[in-house]
Amino acid sequence: MTAHGSATSTRWAHLAERLPASLEELSGPDSGSVELPLHLAWSGLTRFDLDDEQLLVGLYRIVLTNGLREDLTRYLNADLLLRHWPRLRIALGRPVRTCWEQRFPQLVTAAAA
């Protein structure tokens, strides 16, 4: 194990278990407004305008960090995730970022672009 640990280690196994099998499963909206349920957005904003990049990044950070598999596929859109990953990866904690990048190498490619 590396100094930072592996995203699939026991400590972070719950993160990997909730990921979709492929990014194509992320079929959430790509425009308009999204309202998150209380189990995701228990404080602060609950409605997010996807056409506002700051709000979109906030929504995605919440869902990527706290969402269950059903939340990931319902609220996240693969194209938007790839497009905004360079900014999103900075907003996420290392375990979440590492887990997603290990499972989906295309995110690493998007971050390098």
PDB file of C-alpha atoms in Angstrom:
ATOM      1  CA  MET A   1       0.000   0.000   0.000  1.00  0.00           C
ATOM      2  CA  THR A   2       1.251   3.499  -0.798  1.00  0.00           C
ATOM      3  CA  ALA A   3       1.748   6.225   1.792  1.00  0.00           C
ATOM      4  CA  HIS A   4      -1.636   7.679   0.844  1.00  0.00           C
ATOM      5  CA  GLY A   5      -3.366   4.303   0.757  1.00  0.00           C
ATOM      6  CA  SER A   6      -5.417   2.767  -1.958  1.00  0.00           C
ATOM      7  CA  ALA A   7      -8.955   3.880  -2.723  1.00  0.00           C
ATOM      8  CA  THR A   8      -9.920   0.228  -2.647  1.00  0.00           C
ATOM      9  CA  SER A   9      -8.451  -0.320   0.813  1.00  0.00           C
ATOM     10  CA  THR A  10     -10.823  -1.332   3.576  1.00  0.00           C
ATOM     11  CA  ARG A  11     -11.086   2.233   4.865  1.00  0.00           C
ATOM     12  CA  TRP A  12     -12.455   3.543   1.573  1.00  0.00           C
ATOM     13  CA  ALA A  13     -14.099   0.381   0.198  1.00  0.00           C
ATOM     14  CA  HIS A  14     -17.549   1.950   0.583  1.00  0.00           C
ATOM     15  CA  LEU A  15     -16.580   4.592  -1.991  1.00  0.00           C
ATOM     16  CA  ALA A  16     -15.639   2.041  -4.652  1.00  0.00           C
ATOM     17  CA  GLU A  17     -18.693  -0.133  -3.956  1.00  0.00           C
ATOM     18  CA  ARG A  18     -21.124   2.632  -4.864  1.00  0.00           C
ATOM     19  CA  LEU A  19     -19.499   3.588  -8.180  1.00  0.00           C
ATOM     20  CA  PRO A  20     -21.274   2.726 -11.429  1.00  0.00           C
ATOM     21  CA  ALA A  21     -19.735   0.083 -13.674  1.00  0.00           C
ATOM     22  CA  SER A  22     -19.199   2.674 -16.398  1.00  0.00           C
ATOM     23  CA  LEU A  23     -19.526   6.422 -16.871  1.00  0.00           C
ATOM     24  CA  GLU A  24     -22.298   5.762 -19.402  1.00  0.00           C
ATOM     25  CA  GLU A  25     -24.550   4.889 -16.444  1.00  0.00           C
ATOM     26  CA  LEU A  26     -24.379   8.543 -15.376  1.00  0.00           C
ATOM     27  CA  SER A  27     -27.454   9.661 -17.258  1.00  0.00           C
ATOM     28  CA  GLY A  28     -28.496  12.638 -15.154  1.00  0.00           C
ATOM     29  CA  PRO A  29     -29.646  15.953 -16.595  1.00  0.00           C
ATOM     30  CA  ASP A  30     -27.268  18.116 -18.625  1.00  0.00           C
ATOM     31  CA  SER A  31     -29.192  21.382 -18.261  1.00  0.00           C
ATOM     32  CA  GLY A  32     -31.915  23.013 -16.232  1.00  0.00           C
ATOM     33  CA  SER A  33     -32.381  22.942 -12.495  1.00  0.00           C
ATOM     34  CA  VAL A  34     -31.844  20.031 -10.122  1.00  0.00           C
ATOM     35  CA  GLU A  35     -33.223  19.729  -6.607  1.00  0.00           C
ATOM     36  CA  LEU A  36     -31.355  17.370  -4.320  1.00  0.00           C
ATOM     37  CA  PRO A  37     -33.161  15.368  -1.638  1.00  0.00           C
ATOM     38  CA  LEU A  38     -32.440  15.999   2.031  1.00  0.00           C
ATOM     39  CA  HIS A  39     -30.266  12.889   2.401  1.00  0.00           C
ATOM     40  CA  LEU A  40     -27.762  14.610   0.076  1.00  0.00           C
ATOM     41  CA  ALA A  41     -28.274  18.322   0.727  1.00  0.00           C
ATOM     42  CA  TRP A  42     -29.075  18.525   4.418  1.00  0.00           C
ATOM     43  CA  SER A  43     -27.736  22.068   4.822  1.00  0.00           C
ATOM     44  CA  GLY A  44     -27.424  25.004   2.477  1.00  0.00           C
ATOM     45  CA  LEU A  45     -28.613  24.910  -1.117  1.00  0.00           C
ATOM     46  CA  THR A  46     -30.916  22.183  -2.322  1.00  0.00           C
ATOM     47  CA  ARG A  47     -31.649  23.541  -5.848  1.00  0.00           C
ATOM     48  CA  PHE A  48     -28.861  23.906  -8.399  1.00  0.00           C
ATOM     49  CA  ASP A  49     -28.885  25.526 -11.853  1.00  0.00           C
ATOM     50  CA  LEU A  50     -26.726  23.342 -14.104  1.00  0.00           C
ATOM     51  CA  ASP A  51     -26.090  26.265 -16.442  1.00  0.00           C
ATOM     52  CA  ASP A  52     -24.184  28.039 -13.636  1.00  0.00           C
ATOM     53  CA  GLU A  53     -20.739  26.392 -13.447  1.00  0.00           C
ATOM     54  CA  GLN A  54     -20.235  27.255  -9.783  1.00  0.00           C
ATOM     55  CA  LEU A  55     -23.586  25.691  -8.834  1.00  0.00           C
ATOM     56  CA  LEU A  56     -22.953  22.668 -11.063  1.00  0.00           C
ATOM     57  CA  VAL A  57     -19.584  22.029  -9.412  1.00  0.00           C
ATOM     58  CA  GLY A  58     -21.225  22.381  -5.992  1.00  0.00           C
ATOM     59  CA  LEU A  59     -23.944  19.878  -6.902  1.00  0.00           C
ATOM     60  CA  TYR A  60     -21.450  17.394  -8.320  1.00  0.00           C
ATOM     61  CA  ARG A  61     -19.185  17.707  -5.268  1.00  0.00           C
ATOM     62  CA  ILE A  62     -22.114  16.908  -2.971  1.00  0.00           C
ATOM     63  CA  VAL A  63     -23.285  13.933  -5.042  1.00  0.00           C
ATOM     64  CA  LEU A  64     -19.781  12.536  -5.650  1.00  0.00           C
ATOM     65  CA  THR A  65     -18.955  12.777  -1.950  1.00  0.00           C
ATOM     66  CA  ASN A  66     -22.245  11.698  -0.355  1.00  0.00           C
ATOM     67  CA  GLY A  67     -24.323   9.973  -3.006  1.00  0.00           C
ATOM     68  CA  LEU A  68     -25.299   6.342  -3.204  1.00  0.00           C
ATOM     69  CA  ARG A  69     -25.062   4.529  -6.547  1.00  0.00           C
ATOM     70  CA  GLU A  70     -28.671   5.481  -7.346  1.00  0.00           C
ATOM     71  CA  ASP A  71     -27.875   9.150  -6.656  1.00  0.00           C
ATOM     72  CA  LEU A  72     -24.785   9.044  -8.857  1.00  0.00           C
ATOM     73  CA  THR A  73     -26.689   7.677 -11.837  1.00  0.00           C
ATOM     74  CA  ARG A  74     -29.707   9.940 -11.295  1.00  0.00           C
ATOM     75  CA  TYR A  75     -27.999  13.307 -10.743  1.00  0.00           C
ATOM     76  CA  LEU A  76     -24.662  13.054 -12.568  1.00  0.00           C
ATOM     77  CA  ASN A  77     -24.197  13.304 -16.331  1.00  0.00           C
ATOM     78  CA  ALA A  78     -21.141  11.620 -17.864  1.00  0.00           C
ATOM     79  CA  ASP A  79     -20.431  14.423 -20.354  1.00  0.00           C
ATOM     80  CA  LEU A  80     -20.679  17.119 -17.676  1.00  0.00           C
ATOM     81  CA  LEU A  81     -18.533  15.086 -15.286  1.00  0.00           C
ATOM     82  CA  LEU A  82     -15.773  14.741 -17.882  1.00  0.00           C
ATOM     83  CA  ARG A  83     -16.003  18.403 -18.925  1.00  0.00           C
ATOM     84  CA  HIS A  84     -15.822  19.720 -15.366  1.00  0.00           C
ATOM     85  CA  TRP A  85     -13.511  17.081 -13.857  1.00  0.00           C
ATOM     86  CA  PRO A  86     -10.394  19.326 -13.885  1.00  0.00           C
ATOM     87  CA  ARG A  87     -12.184  21.734 -11.529  1.00  0.00           C
ATOM     88  CA  LEU A  88     -14.157  19.079  -9.650  1.00  0.00           C
ATOM     89  CA  ARG A  89     -11.134  16.979  -8.745  1.00  0.00           C
ATOM     90  CA  ILE A  90      -9.716  19.975  -6.840  1.00  0.00           C
ATOM     91  CA  ALA A  91     -12.964  20.361  -4.869  1.00  0.00           C
ATOM     92  CA  LEU A  92     -13.073  16.688  -3.840  1.00  0.00           C
ATOM     93  CA  GLY A  93     -11.197  15.025  -1.025  1.00  0.00           C
ATOM     94  CA  ARG A  94      -8.317  12.761  -2.022  1.00  0.00           C
ATOM     95  CA  PRO A  95     -10.140   9.449  -1.296  1.00  0.00           C
ATOM     96  CA  VAL A  96     -13.106  10.346  -3.532  1.00  0.00           C
ATOM     97  CA  ARG A  97     -10.896  11.763  -6.305  1.00  0.00           C
ATOM     98  CA  THR A  98      -8.548   8.761  -6.220  1.00  0.00           C
ATOM     99  CA  CYS A  99     -11.384   6.236  -6.213  1.00  0.00           C
ATOM    100  CA  TRP A 100     -13.056   7.815  -9.259  1.00  0.00           C
ATOM    101  CA  GLU A 101      -9.785   8.218 -11.173  1.00  0.00           C
ATOM    102  CA  GLN A 102      -8.725   4.629 -10.479  1.00  0.00           C
ATOM    103  CA  ARG A 103     -12.058   3.271 -11.743  1.00  0.00           C
ATOM    104  CA  PHE A 104     -12.366   5.660 -14.708  1.00  0.00           C
ATOM    105  CA  PRO A 105      -9.016   6.470 -16.369  1.00  0.00           C
ATOM    106  CA  GLN A 106     -10.814   8.808 -18.783  1.00  0.00           C
ATOM    107  CA  LEU A 107     -11.151  11.246 -15.865  1.00  0.00           C
ATOM    108  CA  VAL A 108      -7.356  11.367 -15.545  1.00  0.00           C
ATOM    109  CA  THR A 109      -7.182  12.081 -19.279  1.00  0.00           C
ATOM    110  CA  ALA A 110      -9.788  14.844 -18.906  1.00  0.00           C
ATOM    111  CA  ALA A 111      -7.848  16.409 -16.032  1.00  0.00           C
ATOM    112  CA  ALA A 112      -4.649  16.432 -18.096  1.00  0.00           C
ATOM    113  CA  ALA A 113      -6.325  18.076 -21.121  1.00  0.00           C
TER     114      ALA A 113
END
